[in-house]
mmCIF file of C-alpha atoms in Angstrom:
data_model
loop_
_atom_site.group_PDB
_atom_site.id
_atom_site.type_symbol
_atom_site.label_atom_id
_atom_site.label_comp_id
_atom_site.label_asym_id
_atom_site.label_seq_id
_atom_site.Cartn_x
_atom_site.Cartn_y
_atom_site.Cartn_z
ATOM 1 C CA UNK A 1 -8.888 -34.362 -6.403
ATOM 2 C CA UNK A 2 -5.550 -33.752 -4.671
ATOM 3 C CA UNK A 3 -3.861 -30.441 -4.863
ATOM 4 C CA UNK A 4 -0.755 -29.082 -3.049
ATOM 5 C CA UNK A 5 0.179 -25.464 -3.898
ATOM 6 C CA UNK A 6 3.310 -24.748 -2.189
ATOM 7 C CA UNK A 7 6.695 -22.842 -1.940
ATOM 8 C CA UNK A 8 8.675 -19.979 0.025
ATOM 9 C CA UNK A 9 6.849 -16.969 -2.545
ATOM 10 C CA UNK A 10 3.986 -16.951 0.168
ATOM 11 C CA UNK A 11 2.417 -14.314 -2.081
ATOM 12 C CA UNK A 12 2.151 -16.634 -5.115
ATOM 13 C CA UNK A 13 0.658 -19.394 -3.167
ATOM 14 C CA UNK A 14 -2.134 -17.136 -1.701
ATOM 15 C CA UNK A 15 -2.797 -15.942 -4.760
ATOM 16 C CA UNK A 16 -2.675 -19.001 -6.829
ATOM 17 C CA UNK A 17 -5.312 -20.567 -4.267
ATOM 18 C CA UNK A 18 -7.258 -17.331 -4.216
ATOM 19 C CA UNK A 19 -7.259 -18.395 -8.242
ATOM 20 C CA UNK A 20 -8.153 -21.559 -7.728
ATOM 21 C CA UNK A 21 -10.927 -20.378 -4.615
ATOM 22 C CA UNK A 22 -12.802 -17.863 -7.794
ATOM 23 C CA UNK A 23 -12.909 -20.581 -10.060
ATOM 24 C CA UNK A 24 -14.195 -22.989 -8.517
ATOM 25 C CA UNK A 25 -17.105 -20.154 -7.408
ATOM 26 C CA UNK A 26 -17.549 -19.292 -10.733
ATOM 27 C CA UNK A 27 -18.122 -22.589 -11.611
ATOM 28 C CA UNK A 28 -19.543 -25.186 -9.240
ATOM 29 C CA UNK A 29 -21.209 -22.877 -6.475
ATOM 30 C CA UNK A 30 -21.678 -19.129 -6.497
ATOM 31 C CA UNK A 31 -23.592 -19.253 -3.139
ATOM 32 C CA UNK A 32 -20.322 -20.500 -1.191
ATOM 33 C CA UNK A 33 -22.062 -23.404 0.316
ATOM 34 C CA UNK A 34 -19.255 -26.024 -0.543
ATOM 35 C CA UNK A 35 -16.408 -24.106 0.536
ATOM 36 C CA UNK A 36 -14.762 -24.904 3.806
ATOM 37 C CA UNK A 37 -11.419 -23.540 4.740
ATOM 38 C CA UNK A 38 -9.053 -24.209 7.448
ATOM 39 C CA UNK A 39 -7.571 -22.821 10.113
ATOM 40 C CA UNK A 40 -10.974 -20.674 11.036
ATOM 41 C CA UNK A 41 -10.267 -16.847 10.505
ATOM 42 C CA UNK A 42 -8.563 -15.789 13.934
ATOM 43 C CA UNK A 43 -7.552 -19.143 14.339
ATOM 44 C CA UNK A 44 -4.476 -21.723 13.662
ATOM 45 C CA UNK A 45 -5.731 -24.869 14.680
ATOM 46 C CA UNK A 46 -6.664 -27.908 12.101
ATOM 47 C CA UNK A 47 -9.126 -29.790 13.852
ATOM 48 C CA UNK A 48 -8.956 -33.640 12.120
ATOM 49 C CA UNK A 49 -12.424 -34.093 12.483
ATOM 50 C CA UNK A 50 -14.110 -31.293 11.204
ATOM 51 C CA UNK A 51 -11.836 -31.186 8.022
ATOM 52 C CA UNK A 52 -12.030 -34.928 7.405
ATOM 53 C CA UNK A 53 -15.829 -34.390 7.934
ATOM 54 C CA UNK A 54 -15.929 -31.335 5.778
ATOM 55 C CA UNK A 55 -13.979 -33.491 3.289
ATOM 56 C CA UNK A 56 -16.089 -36.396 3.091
ATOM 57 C CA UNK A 57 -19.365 -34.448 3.403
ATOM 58 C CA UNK A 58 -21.702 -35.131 -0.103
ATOM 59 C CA UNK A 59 -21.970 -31.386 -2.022
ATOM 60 C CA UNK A 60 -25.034 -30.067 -1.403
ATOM 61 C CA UNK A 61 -26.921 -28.841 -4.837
ATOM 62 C CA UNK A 62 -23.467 -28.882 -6.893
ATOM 63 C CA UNK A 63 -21.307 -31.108 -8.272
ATOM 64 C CA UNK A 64 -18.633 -30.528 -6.166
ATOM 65 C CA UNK A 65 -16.667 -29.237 -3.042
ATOM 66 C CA UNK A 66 -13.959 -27.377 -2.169
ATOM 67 C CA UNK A 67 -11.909 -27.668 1.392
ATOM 68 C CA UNK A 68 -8.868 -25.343 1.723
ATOM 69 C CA UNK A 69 -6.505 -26.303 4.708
ATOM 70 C CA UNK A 70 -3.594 -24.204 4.768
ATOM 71 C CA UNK A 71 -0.244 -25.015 6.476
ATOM 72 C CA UNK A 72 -0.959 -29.020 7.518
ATOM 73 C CA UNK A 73 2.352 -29.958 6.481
ATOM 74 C CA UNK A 74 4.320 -27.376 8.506
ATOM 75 C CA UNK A 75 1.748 -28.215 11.957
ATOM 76 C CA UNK A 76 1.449 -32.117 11.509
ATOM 77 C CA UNK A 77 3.920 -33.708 13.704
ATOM 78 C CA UNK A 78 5.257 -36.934 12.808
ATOM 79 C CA UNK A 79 3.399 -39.169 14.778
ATOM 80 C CA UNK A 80 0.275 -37.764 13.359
ATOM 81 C CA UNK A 81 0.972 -37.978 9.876
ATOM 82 C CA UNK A 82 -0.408 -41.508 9.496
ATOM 83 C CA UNK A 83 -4.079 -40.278 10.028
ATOM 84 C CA UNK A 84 -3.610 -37.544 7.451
ATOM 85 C CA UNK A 85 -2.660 -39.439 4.637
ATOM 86 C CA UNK A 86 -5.099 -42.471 5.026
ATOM 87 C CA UNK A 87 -7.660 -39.767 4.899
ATOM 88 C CA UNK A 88 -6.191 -38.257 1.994
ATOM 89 C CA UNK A 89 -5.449 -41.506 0.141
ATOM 90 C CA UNK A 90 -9.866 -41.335 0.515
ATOM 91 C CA UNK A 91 -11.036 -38.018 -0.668
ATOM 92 C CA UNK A 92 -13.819 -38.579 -3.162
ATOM 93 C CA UNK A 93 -14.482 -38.188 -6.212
ATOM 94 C CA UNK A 94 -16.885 -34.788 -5.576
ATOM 95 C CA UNK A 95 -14.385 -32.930 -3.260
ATOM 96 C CA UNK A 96 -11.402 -30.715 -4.460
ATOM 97 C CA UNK A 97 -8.976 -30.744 -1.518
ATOM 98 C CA UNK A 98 -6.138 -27.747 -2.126
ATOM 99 C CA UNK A 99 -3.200 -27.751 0.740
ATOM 100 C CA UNK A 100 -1.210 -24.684 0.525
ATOM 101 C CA UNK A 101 2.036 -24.579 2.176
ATOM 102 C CA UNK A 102 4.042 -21.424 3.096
ATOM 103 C CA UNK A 103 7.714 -23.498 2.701
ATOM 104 C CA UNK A 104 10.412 -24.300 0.406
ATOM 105 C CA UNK A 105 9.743 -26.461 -2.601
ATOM 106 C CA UNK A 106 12.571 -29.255 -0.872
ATOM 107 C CA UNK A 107 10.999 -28.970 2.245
ATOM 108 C CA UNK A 108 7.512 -29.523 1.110
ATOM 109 C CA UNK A 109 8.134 -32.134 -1.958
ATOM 110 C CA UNK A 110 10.279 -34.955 1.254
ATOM 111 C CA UNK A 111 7.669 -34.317 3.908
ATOM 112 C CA UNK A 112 6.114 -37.913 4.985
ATOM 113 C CA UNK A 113 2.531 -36.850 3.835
ATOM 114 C CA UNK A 114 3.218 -35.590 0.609
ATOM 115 C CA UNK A 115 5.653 -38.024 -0.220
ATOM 116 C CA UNK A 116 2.756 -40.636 0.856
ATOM 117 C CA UNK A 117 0.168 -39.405 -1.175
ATOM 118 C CA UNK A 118 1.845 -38.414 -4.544
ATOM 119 C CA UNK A 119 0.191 -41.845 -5.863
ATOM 120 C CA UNK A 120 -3.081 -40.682 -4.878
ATOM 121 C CA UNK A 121 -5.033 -40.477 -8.520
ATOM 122 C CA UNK A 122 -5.974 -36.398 -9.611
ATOM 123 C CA UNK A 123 -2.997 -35.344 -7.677
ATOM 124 C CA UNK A 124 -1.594 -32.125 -8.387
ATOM 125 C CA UNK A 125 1.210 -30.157 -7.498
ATOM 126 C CA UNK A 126 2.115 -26.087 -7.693
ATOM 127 C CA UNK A 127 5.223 -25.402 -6.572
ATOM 128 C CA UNK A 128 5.567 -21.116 -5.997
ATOM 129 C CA UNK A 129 9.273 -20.569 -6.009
ATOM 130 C CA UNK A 130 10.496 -17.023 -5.426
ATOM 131 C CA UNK A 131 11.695 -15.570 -8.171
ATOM 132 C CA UNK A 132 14.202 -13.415 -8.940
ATOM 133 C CA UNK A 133 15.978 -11.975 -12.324
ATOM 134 C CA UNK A 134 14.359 -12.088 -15.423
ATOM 135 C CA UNK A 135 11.152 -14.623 -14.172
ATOM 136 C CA UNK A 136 10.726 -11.592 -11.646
ATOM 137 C CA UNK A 137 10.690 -8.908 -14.067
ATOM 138 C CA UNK A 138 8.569 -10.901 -16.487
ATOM 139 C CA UNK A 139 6.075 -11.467 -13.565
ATOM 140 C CA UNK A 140 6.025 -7.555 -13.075
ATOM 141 C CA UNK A 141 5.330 -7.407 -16.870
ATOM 142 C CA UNK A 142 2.480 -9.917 -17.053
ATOM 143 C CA UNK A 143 0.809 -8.238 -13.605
ATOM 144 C CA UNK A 144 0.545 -4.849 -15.299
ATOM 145 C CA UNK A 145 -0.659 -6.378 -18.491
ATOM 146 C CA UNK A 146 -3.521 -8.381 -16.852
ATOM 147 C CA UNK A 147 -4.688 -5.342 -15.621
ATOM 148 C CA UNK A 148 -4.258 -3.252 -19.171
ATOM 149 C CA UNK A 149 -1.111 -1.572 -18.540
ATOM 150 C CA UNK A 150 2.652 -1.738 -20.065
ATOM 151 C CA UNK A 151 5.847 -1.871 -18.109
ATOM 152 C CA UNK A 152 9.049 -2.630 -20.011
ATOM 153 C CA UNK A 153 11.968 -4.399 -18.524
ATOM 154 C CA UNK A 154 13.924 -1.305 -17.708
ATOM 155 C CA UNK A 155 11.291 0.294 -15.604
ATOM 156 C CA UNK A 156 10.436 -3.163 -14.017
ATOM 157 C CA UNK A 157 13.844 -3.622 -12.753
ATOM 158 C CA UNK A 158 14.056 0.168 -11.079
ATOM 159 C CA UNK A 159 10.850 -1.167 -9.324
ATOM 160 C CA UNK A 160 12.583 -3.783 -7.921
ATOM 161 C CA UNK A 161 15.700 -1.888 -7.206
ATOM 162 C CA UNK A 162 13.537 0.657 -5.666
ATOM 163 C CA UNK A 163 11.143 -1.433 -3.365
ATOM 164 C CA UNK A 164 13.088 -5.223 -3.390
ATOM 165 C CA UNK A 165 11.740 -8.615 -4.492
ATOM 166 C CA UNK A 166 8.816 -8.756 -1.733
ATOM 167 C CA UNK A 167 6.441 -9.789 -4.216
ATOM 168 C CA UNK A 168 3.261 -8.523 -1.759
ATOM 169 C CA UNK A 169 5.178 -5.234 -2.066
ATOM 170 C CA UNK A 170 5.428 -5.296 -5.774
ATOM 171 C CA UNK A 171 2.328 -6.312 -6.083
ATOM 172 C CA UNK A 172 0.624 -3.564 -5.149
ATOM 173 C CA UNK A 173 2.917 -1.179 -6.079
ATOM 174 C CA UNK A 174 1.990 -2.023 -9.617
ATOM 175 C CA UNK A 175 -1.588 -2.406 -8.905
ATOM 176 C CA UNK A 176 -1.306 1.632 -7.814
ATOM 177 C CA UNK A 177 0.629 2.138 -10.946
ATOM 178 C CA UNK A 178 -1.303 0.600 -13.374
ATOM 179 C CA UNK A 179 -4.463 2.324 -12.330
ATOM 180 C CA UNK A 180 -2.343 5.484 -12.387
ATOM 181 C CA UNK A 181 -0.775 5.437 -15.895
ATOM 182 C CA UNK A 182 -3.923 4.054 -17.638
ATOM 183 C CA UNK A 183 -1.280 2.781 -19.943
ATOM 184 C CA UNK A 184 2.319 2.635 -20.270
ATOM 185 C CA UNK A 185 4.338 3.192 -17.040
ATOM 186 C CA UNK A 186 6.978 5.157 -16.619
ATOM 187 C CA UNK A 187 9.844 5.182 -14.731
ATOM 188 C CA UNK A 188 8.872 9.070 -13.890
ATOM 189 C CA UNK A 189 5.908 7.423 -12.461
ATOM 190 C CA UNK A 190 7.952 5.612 -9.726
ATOM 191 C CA UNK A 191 9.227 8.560 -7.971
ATOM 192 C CA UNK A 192 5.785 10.177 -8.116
ATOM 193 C CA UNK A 193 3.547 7.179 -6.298
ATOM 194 C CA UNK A 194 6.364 4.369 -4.817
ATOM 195 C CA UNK A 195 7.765 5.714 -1.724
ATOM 196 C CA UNK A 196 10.742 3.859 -0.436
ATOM 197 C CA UNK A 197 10.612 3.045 2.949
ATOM 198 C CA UNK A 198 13.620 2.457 5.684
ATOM 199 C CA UNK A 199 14.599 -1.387 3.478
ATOM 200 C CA UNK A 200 15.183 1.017 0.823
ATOM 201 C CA UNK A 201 17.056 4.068 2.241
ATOM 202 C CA UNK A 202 19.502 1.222 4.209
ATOM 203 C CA UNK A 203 19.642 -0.607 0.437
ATOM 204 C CA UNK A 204 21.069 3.183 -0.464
ATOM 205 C CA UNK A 205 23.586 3.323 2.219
ATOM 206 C CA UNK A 206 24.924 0.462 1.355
ATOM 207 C CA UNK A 207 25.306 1.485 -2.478
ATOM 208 C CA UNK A 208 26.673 4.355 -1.266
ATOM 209 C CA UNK A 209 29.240 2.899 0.925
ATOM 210 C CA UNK A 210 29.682 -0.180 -1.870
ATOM 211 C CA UNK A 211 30.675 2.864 -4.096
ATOM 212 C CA UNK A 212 32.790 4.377 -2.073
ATOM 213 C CA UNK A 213 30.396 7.513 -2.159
ATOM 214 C CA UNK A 214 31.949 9.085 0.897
ATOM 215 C CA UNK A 215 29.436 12.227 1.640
ATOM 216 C CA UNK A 216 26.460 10.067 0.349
ATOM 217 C CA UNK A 217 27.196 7.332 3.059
ATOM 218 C CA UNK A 218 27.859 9.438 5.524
ATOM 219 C CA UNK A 219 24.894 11.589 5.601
ATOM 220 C CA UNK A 220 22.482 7.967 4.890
ATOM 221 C CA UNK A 221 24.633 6.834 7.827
ATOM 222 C CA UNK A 222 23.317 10.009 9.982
ATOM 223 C CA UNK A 223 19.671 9.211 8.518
ATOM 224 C CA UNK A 224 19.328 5.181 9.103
ATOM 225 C CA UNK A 225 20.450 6.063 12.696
ATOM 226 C CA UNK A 226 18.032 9.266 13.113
ATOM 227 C CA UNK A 227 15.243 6.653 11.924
ATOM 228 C CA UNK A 228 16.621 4.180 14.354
ATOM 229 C CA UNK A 229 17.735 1.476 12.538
ATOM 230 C CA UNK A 230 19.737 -0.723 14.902
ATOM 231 C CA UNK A 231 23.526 -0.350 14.569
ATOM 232 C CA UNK A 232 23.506 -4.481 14.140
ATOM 233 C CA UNK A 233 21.548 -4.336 11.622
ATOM 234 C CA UNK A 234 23.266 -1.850 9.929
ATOM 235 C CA UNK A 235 26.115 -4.185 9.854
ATOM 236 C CA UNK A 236 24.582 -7.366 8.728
ATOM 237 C CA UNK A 237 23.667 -5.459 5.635
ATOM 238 C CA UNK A 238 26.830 -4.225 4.876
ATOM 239 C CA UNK A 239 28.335 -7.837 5.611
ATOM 240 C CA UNK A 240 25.574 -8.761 2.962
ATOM 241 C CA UNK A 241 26.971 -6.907 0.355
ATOM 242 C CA UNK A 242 30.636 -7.741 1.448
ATOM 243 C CA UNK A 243 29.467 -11.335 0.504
ATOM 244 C CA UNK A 244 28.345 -10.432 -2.543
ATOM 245 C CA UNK A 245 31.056 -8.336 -3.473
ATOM 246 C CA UNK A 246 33.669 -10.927 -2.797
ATOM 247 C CA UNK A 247 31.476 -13.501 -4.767
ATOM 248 C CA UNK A 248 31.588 -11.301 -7.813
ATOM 249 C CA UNK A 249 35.236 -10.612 -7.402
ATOM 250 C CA UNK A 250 35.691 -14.132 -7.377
ATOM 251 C CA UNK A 251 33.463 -14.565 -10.708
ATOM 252 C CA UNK A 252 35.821 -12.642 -12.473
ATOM 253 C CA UNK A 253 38.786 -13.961 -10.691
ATOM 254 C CA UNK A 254 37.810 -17.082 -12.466
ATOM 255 C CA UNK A 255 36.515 -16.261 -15.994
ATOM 256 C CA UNK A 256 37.579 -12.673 -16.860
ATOM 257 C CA UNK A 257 35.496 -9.891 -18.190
ATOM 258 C CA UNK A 258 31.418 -10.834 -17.202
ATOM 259 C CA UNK A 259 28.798 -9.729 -18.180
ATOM 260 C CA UNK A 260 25.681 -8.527 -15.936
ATOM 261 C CA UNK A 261 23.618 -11.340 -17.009
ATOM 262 C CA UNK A 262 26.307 -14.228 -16.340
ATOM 263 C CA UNK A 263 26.541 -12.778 -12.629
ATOM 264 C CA UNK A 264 22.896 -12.278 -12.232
ATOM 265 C CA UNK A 265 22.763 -16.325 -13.153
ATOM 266 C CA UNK A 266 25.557 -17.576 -11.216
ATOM 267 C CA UNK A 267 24.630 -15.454 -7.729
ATOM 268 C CA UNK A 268 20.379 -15.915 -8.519
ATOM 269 C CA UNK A 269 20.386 -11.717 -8.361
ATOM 270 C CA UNK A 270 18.336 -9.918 -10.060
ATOM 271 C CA UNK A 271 20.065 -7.682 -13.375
ATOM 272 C CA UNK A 272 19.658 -4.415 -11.944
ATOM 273 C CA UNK A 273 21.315 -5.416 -8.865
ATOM 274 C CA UNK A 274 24.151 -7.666 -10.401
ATOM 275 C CA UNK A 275 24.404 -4.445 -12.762
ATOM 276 C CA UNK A 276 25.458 -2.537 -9.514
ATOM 277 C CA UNK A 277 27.175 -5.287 -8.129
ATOM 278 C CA UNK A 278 29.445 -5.940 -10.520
ATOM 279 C CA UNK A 279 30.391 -1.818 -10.902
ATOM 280 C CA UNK A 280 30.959 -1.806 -7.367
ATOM 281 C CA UNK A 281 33.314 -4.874 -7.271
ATOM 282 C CA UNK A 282 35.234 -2.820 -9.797
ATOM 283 C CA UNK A 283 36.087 -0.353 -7.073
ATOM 284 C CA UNK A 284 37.984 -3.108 -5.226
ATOM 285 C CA UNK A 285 40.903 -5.577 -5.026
ATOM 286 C CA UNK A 286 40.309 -8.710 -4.382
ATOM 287 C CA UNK A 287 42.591 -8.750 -0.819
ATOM 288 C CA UNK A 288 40.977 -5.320 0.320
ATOM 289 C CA UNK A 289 37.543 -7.303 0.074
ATOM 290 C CA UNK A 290 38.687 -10.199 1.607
ATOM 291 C CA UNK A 291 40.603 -7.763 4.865
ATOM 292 C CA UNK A 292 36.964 -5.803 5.406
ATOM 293 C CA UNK A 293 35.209 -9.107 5.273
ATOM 294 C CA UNK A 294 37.684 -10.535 8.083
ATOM 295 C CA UNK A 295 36.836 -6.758 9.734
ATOM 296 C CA UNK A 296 33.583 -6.968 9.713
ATOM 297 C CA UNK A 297 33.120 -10.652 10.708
ATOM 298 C CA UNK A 298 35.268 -9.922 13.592
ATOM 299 C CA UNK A 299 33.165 -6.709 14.586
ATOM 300 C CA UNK A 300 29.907 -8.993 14.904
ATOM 301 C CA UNK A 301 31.497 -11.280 16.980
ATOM 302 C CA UNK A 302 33.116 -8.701 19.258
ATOM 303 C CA UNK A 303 29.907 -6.761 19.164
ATOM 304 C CA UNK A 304 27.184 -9.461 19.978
ATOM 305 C CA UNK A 305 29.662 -10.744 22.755
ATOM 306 C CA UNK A 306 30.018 -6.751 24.298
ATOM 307 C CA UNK A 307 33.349 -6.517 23.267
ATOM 308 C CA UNK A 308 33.025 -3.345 21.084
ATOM 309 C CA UNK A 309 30.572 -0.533 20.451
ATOM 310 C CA UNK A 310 28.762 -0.981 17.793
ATOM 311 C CA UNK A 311 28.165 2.352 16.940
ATOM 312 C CA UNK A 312 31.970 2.824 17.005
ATOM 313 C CA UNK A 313 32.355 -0.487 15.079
ATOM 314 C CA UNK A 314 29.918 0.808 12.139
ATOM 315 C CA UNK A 315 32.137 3.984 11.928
ATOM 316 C CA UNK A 316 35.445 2.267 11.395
ATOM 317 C CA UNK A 317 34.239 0.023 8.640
ATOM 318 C CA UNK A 318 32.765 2.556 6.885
ATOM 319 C CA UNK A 319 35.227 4.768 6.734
ATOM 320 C CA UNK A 320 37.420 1.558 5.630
ATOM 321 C CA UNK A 321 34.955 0.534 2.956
ATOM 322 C CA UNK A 322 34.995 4.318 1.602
ATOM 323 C CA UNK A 323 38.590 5.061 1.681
ATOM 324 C CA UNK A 324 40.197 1.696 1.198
ATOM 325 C CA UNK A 325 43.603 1.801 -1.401
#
């Protein structure tokens, strides 16, 4: 048997092998005896020979083996491909081979080995996408319940609001509140246990500034820089939501009145944040977004090439998102 478990949710592969790793424990070989994995722990090299051996190696006292090689598409170069896939074109019948791929589903599914080997018979594919809206907030939903706890779909998306889409993040942020609550969470239960960290605070500045919150921006302004957040990066946030301001303005440019969901679709956002988006495009004309965006495309460039401070540069377009007409 073939597997492939792949995609660019990292977290969702590991854990769907990590699945896949207990199960086949549970069932075939509690000792551990058949289960080789690959790259050896400190380690990232794939050594042909010891995983072709390891995959054509009888079970010993089970029914079957398990070899885990993690990230052959992504080190194979082309020239070498040729000796993968004959080999995997000949696992038998007793070994369960599961190759788990950190990359995009595109990226994965027109590689030269696994477009070589999708005839091979028991093969199986898991692609891990990385979700956002609703299949986010329904995976925060399902974690919590398979470890006896509630969270509705309001409190799930201030989770993700508060912490981002990081799905290692979220993770254990609702491991911690699960065993907290005991029950149903609570959204009082996020400010006591998830702290937000410096993504967060600069994911408040720029709602600030996107709201045109003048003494909130400037004193989040003062703190990102006290924590030392990099002026540059300060800016190619702000030109992040620039983007997606203009994309909503340009939403309802086209069809009118929206609704949170339709620009949550049409941009992949999550609800909560095309919620806020789509207040703080309200804020804004269509040509004032379009001038900062020149601005602020301009500053980069004149930045990264030493042409203007970029403390100085920050400043300006600041006080220009704030105070705009």
């Amino acid at each position: 048997m073939l597997i492939f478990v792949y995609g660019d949710d990292g977290a969702r592969v590991t854990e769907k092998v990590r699945e896949m790793r207990a199960k086949f424990l549970v069932k075939f070989d509690a000792s551990g005896m058949n289960l080789a994995e690959f790259p050896a722990a400190g380690s990232s090299d794939l050594p042909f020979g010891d995983i072709i051996q390891a995959i054509q190696s009888a079970p010993f006292l089970s029914e079957k083996r398990m070899v885990v090689v993690r990230g052959l598409l992504d080190g194979t170069k082309k020239p070498e491909q040729q000796k993968w896939i004959d080999a995997l074109h000949h696992v038998p019948a007793s070994t369960i081979v599961i190759i788990a791929e950190d990359m995009e589903a595109k990226n994965v599914e027109k590689h030269g080995i696994f477009v070589a080997v999708k005839d091979v018979a028991e093969m199986h594919k898991y692609a891990q996408e990385k979700l956002t809206g609703p299949a986010l907030t329904k995976w925060i939903t399902d974690r919590a319940a398979a470890l006896g706890a509630t969270v509705d779909a309001r409190t799930a998306d201030l989770l993700v609001a508060r912490v981002g889409d990081d799905v290692w993040r979220l993770g254990g942020e609702v491991d911690k509140l699960a065993a907290y609550a005991g029950g149903a969470v609570t959204a009082e239960m996020l400010d006591v246990l998830v702290t937000r960290d410096s993504a967060s605070n600069i994911f408040g500045l720029v709602d600030a500034v996107a709201g045109r919150d003048v003494k909130t921006a400037l004193r989040l302004l003062s703190d990102e820089r006290g924590a030392g957040s990099a002026d540059l990066y300060i800016m190619a946030m702000l030109a992040r939501q620039l983007r997606l301001l203009l994309q909503v303005k340009h939403l309802v440019a086209e069809r009118g009145n929206v609704e949170k969901d339709t620009v949550a679709k049409a941009l992949a956002l999550h609800p909560f944040v095309a919620q806020k988006t789509l207040a703080q495009a309200g804020k804004y004309t269509l040509p004032s977004l379009v001038d900062l965006h020149t601005m602020i495309t301009q500053f980069d460039r004149d930045a990264k090439r030493g042409k203007v401070d970029p403390t100085v540069a920050i400043d300006r377009l600041v006080a220009e998102m704030v105070m705009v007409a």
